Every structure is written in structure tokens, then in C-alpha cells.
JSON list of C-alpha atoms in Angstrom, two decimals:
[
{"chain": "A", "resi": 1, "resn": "UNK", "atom": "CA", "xyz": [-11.14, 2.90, 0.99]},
{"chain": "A", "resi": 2, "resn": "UNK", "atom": "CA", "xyz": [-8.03, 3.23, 2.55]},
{"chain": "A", "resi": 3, "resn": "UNK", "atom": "CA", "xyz": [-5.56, 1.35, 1.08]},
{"chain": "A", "resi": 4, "resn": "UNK", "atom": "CA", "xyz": [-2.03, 0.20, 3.66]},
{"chain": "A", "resi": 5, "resn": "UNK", "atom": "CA", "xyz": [1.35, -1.42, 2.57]},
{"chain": "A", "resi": 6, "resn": "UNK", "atom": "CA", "xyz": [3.85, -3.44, 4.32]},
{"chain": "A", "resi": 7, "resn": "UNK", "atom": "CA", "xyz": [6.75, -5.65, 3.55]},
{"chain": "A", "resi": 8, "resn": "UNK", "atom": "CA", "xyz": [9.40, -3.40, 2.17]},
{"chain": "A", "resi": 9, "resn": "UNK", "atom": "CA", "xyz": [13.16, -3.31, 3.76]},
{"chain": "A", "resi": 10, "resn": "UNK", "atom": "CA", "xyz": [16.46, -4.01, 2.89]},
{"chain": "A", "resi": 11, "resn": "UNK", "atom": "CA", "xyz": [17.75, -6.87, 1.01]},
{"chain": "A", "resi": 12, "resn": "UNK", "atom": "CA", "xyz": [20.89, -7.96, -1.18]},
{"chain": "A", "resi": 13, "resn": "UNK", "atom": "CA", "xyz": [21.17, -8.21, -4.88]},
{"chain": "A", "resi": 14, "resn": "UNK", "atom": "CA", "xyz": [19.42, -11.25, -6.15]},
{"chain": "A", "resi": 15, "resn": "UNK", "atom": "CA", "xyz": [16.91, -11.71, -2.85]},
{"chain": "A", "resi": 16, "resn": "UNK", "atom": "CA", "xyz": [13.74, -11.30, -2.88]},
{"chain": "A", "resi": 17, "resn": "UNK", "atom": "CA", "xyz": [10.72, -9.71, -0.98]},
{"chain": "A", "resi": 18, "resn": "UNK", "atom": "CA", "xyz": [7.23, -10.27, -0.35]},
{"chain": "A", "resi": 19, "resn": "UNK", "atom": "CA", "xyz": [4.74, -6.90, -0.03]},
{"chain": "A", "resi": 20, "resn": "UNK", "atom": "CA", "xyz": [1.50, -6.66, 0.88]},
{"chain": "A", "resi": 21, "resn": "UNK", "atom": "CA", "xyz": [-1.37, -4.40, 0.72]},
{"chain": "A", "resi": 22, "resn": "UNK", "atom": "CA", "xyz": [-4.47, -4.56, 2.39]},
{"chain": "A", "resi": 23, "resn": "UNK", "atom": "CA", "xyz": [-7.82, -2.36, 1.62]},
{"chain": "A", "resi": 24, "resn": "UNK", "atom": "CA", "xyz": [-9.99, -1.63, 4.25]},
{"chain": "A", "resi": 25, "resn": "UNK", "atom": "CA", "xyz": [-12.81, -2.66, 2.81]},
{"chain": "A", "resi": 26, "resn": "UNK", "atom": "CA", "xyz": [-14.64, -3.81, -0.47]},
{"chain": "A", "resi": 27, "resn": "UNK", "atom": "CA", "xyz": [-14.51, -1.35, -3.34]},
{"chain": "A", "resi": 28, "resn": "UNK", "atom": "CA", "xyz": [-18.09, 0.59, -4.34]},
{"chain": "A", "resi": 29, "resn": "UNK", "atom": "CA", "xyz": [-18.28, -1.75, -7.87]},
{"chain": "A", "resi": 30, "resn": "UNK", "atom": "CA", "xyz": [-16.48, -4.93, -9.03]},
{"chain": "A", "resi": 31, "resn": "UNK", "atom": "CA", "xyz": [-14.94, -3.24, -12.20]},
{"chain": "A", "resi": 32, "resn": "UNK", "atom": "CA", "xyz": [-11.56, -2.23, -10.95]},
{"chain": "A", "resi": 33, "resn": "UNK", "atom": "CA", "xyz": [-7.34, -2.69, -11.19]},
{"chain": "A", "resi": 34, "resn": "UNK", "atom": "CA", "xyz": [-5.29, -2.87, -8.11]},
{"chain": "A", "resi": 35, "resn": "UNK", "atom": "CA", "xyz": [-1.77, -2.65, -8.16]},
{"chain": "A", "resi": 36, "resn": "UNK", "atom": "CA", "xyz": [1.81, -1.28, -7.97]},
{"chain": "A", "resi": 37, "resn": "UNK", "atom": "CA", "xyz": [3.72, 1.74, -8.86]},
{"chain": "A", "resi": 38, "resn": "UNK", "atom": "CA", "xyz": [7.40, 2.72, -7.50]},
{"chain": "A", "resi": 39, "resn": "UNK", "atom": "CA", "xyz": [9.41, 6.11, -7.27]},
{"chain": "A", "resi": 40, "resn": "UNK", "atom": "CA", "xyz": [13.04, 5.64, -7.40]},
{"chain": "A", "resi": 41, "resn": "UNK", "atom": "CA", "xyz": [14.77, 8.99, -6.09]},
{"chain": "A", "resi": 42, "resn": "UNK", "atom": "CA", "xyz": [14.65, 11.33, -8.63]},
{"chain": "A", "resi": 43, "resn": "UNK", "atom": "CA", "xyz": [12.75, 10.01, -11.17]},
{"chain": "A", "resi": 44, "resn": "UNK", "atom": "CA", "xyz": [9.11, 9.43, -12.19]},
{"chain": "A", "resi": 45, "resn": "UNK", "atom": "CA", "xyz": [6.60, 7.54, -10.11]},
{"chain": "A", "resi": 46, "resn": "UNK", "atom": "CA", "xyz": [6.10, 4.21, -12.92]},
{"chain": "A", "resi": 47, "resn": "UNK", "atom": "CA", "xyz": [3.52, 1.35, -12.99]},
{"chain": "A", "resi": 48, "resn": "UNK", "atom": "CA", "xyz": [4.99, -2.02, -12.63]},
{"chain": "A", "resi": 49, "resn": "UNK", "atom": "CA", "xyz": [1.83, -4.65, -12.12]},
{"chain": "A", "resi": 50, "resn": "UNK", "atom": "CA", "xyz": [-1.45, -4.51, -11.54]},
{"chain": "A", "resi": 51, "resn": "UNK", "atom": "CA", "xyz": [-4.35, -7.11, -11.61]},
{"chain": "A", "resi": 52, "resn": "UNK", "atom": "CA", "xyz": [-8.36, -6.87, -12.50]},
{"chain": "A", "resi": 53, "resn": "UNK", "atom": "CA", "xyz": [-10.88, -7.71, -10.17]},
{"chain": "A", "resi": 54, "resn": "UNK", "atom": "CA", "xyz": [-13.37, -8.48, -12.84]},
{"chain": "A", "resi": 55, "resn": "UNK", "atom": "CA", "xyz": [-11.38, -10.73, -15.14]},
{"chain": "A", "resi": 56, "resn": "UNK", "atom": "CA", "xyz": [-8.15, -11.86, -12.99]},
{"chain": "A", "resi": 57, "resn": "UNK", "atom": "CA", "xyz": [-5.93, -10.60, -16.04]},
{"chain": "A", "resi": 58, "resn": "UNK", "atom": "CA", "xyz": [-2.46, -9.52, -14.55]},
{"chain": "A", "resi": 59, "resn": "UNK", "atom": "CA", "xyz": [-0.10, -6.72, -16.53]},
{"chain": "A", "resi": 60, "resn": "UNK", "atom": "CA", "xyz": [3.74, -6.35, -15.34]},
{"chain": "A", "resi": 61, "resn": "UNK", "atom": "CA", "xyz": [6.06, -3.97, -17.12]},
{"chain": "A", "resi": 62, "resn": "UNK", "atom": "CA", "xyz": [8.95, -4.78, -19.14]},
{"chain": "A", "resi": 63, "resn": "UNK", "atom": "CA", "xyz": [11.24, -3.63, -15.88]},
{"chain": "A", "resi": 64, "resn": "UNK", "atom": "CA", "xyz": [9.95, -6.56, -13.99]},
{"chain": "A", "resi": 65, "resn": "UNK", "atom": "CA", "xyz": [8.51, -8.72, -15.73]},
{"chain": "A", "resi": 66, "resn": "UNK", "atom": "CA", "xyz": [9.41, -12.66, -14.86]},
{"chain": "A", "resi": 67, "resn": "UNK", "atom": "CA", "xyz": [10.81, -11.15, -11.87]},
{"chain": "A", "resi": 68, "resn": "UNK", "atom": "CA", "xyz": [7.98, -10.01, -10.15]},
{"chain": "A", "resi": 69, "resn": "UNK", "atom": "CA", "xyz": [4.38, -11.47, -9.18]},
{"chain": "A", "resi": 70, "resn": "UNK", "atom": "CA", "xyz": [1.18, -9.88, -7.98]},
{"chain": "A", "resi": 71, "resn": "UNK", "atom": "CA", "xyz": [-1.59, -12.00, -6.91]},
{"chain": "A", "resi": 72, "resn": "UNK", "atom": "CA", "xyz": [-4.22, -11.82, -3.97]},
{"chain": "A", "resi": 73, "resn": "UNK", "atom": "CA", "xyz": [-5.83, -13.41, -1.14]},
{"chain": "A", "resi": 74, "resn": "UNK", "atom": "CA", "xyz": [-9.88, -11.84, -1.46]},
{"chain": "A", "resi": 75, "resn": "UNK", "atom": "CA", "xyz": [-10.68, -12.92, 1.77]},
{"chain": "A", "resi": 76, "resn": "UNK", "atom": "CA", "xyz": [-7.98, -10.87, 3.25]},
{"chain": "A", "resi": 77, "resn": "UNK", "atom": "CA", "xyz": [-8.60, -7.97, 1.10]},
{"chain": "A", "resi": 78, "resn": "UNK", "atom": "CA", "xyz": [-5.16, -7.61, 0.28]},
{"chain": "A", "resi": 79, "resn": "UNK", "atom": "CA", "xyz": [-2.50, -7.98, -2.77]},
{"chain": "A", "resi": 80, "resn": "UNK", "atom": "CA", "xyz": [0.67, -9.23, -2.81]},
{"chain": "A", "resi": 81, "resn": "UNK", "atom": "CA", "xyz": [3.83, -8.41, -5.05]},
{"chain": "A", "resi": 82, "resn": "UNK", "atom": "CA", "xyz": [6.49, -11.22, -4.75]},
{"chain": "A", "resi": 83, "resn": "UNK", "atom": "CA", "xyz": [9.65, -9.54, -5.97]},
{"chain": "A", "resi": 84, "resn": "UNK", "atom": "CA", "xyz": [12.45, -12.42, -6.48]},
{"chain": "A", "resi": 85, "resn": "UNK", "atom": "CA", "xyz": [16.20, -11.70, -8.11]},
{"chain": "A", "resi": 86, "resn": "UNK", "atom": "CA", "xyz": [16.03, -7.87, -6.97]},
{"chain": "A", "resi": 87, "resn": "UNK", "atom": "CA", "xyz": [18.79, -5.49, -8.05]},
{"chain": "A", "resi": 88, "resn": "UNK", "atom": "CA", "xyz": [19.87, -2.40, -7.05]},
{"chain": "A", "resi": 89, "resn": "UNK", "atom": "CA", "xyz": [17.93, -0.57, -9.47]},
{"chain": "A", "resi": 90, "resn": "UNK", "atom": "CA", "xyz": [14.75, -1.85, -8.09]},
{"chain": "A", "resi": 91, "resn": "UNK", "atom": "CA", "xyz": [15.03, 0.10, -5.02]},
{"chain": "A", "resi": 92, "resn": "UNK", "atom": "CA", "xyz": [12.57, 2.87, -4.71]},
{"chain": "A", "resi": 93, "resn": "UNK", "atom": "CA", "xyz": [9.07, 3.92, -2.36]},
{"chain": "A", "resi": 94, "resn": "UNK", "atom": "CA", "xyz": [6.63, 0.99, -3.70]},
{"chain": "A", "resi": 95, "resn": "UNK", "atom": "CA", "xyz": [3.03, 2.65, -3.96]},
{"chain": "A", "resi": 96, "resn": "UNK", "atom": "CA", "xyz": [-0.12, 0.41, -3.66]},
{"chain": "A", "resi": 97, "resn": "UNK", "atom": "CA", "xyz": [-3.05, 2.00, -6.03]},
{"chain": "A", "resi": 98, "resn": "UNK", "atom": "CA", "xyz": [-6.59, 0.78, -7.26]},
{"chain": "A", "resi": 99, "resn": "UNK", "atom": "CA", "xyz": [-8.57, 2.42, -10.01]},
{"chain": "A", "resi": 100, "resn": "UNK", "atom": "CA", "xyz": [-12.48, 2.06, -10.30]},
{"chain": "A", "resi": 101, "resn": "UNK", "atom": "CA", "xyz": [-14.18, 1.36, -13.70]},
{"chain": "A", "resi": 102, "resn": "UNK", "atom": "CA", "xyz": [-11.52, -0.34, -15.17]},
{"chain": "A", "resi": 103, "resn": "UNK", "atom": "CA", "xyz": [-12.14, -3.84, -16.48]},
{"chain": "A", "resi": 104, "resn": "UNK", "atom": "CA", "xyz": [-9.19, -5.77, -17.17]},
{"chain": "A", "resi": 105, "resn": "UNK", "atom": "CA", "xyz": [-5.33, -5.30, -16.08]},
{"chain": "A", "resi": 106, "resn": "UNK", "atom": "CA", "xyz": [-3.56, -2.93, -18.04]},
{"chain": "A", "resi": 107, "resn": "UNK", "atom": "CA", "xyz": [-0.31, -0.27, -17.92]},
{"chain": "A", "resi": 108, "resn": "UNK", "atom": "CA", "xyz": [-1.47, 2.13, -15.44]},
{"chain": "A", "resi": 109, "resn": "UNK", "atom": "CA", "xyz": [-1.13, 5.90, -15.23]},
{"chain": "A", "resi": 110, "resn": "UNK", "atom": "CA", "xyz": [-0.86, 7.86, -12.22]},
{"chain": "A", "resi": 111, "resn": "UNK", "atom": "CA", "xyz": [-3.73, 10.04, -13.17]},
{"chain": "A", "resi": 112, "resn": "UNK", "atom": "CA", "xyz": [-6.00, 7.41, -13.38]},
{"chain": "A", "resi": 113, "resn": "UNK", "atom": "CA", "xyz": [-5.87, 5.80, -9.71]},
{"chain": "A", "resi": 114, "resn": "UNK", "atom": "CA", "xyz": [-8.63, 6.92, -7.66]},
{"chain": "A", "resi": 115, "resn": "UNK", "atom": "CA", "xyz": [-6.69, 5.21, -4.72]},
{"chain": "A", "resi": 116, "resn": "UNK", "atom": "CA", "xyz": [-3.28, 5.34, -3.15]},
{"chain": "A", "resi": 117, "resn": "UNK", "atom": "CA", "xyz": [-1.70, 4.01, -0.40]},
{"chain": "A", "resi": 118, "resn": "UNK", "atom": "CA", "xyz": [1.67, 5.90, 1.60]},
{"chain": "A", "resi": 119, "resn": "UNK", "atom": "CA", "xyz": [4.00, 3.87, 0.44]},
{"chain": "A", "resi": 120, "resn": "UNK", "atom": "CA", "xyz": [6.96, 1.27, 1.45]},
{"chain": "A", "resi": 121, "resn": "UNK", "atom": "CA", "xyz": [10.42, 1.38, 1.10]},
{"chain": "A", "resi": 122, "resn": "UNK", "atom": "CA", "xyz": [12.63, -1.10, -0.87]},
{"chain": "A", "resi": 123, "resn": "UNK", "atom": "CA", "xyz": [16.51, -0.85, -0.47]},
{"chain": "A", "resi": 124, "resn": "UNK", "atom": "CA", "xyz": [18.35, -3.11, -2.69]},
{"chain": "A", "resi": 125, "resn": "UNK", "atom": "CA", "xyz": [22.25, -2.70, -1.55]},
{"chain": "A", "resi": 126, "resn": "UNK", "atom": "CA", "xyz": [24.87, -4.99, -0.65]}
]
């Protein structure tokens, strides 16, 4: 399963952004979490949202939480993070990442994921 992003760029303080990501095709069982992680330069890649397949339960972390949305089109195979009143401290490479087995949305660790897309870049500056 290969898993693609899109939708990053540059935007002001307080705009907002729509990505997307897009699997190429169904995943091996219906018990899994699909989601986002981001790497701001120098620091840690972190989970910020992810949402179960099996339950529709959605987890965001405290860093973006009422800010951000994830949510998902099935027939499109693909998952969306609406990011709304961005700052400068959101900017970072936004990761796309599903993890098999898992049944309901939870905070994620980066050993867990069994998949991972390349990334897309988020520039908050004015």
C-alpha cells in the first residue's frame, strides 16, 4: 500500500490548509488507524491525528486540537487534515501513516506505523 500526500504550501498566520492523502488501495484487514505525524526542523517526528477504520473514533493532540480536522472520503481512498488558524509553529514536513491491527484512534508512535507516505511541506510565515 503505497500511501501519497498533497496539499501542503505556504500560507500566513491564521490561514488555513487542506491536505490530502490517498492509499493506493484497500488495506489487507479492516482493523487499522490512518493518520498524521509532522517533523518540524530539528525536532522529533510527533503524532497529531489519526482516525480508525473500524470504529470512526478520531484522536488529535493537545498541539492541534480544535484547530485541526481529519476525516475521509472511503470511496476515494484518501484522508484529509483541514488545518484552520495555522501559526508559525505549525510549519514542518506533514507525514501521512496507517498502522494495521489497531482498533480504535489513539496517540500514535512512530514505531508502530507499518505505513508511511514521503511527506508534504507546510510553511507558516508572513
Amino acid at each position: 500500500v503505497r500511501l501519497v500526500e498533497s496539499g501542503g504550501g505556504l500560507v500566513q498566520p491564521g490561514g488555513s490548509l487542506r491536505l490530502s492523502c490517498v492509499h493506493s488501495k484497500k488495506f489487507s484487514q479492516d482493523y487499522y488507524i490512518i493518520g498524521w505525524f509532522r517533523q518540524a526542523p530539528g525536532k522529533e517526528r510527533e503524532g497529531i491525528s489519526c482516525l480508525s477504520n473500524s470504529d470512526s473514533t478520531t484522536w488529535y493532540s493537545d498541539s492541534v486540537k480544535g484547530r485541526f480536522t481529519i476525516s475521509r472520503d472511503k470511496a476515494k481512498n484518501t484522508v484529509y487534515l483541514q488545518m484552520n488558524s495555522l501559526v508559525p509553529e505549525d510549519t514542518a514536513l506533514y507525514y501521512c501513516a496507517a498502522a494495521i491491527g489497531i482498533t480504535t484512534a489513539r496517540p500514535m508512535g512512530v514505531p508502530w506505523m507499518d505505513y508511511w507516505g514521503v511527506g508534504t511541506l507546510v510553511t507558516v510565515s508572513s
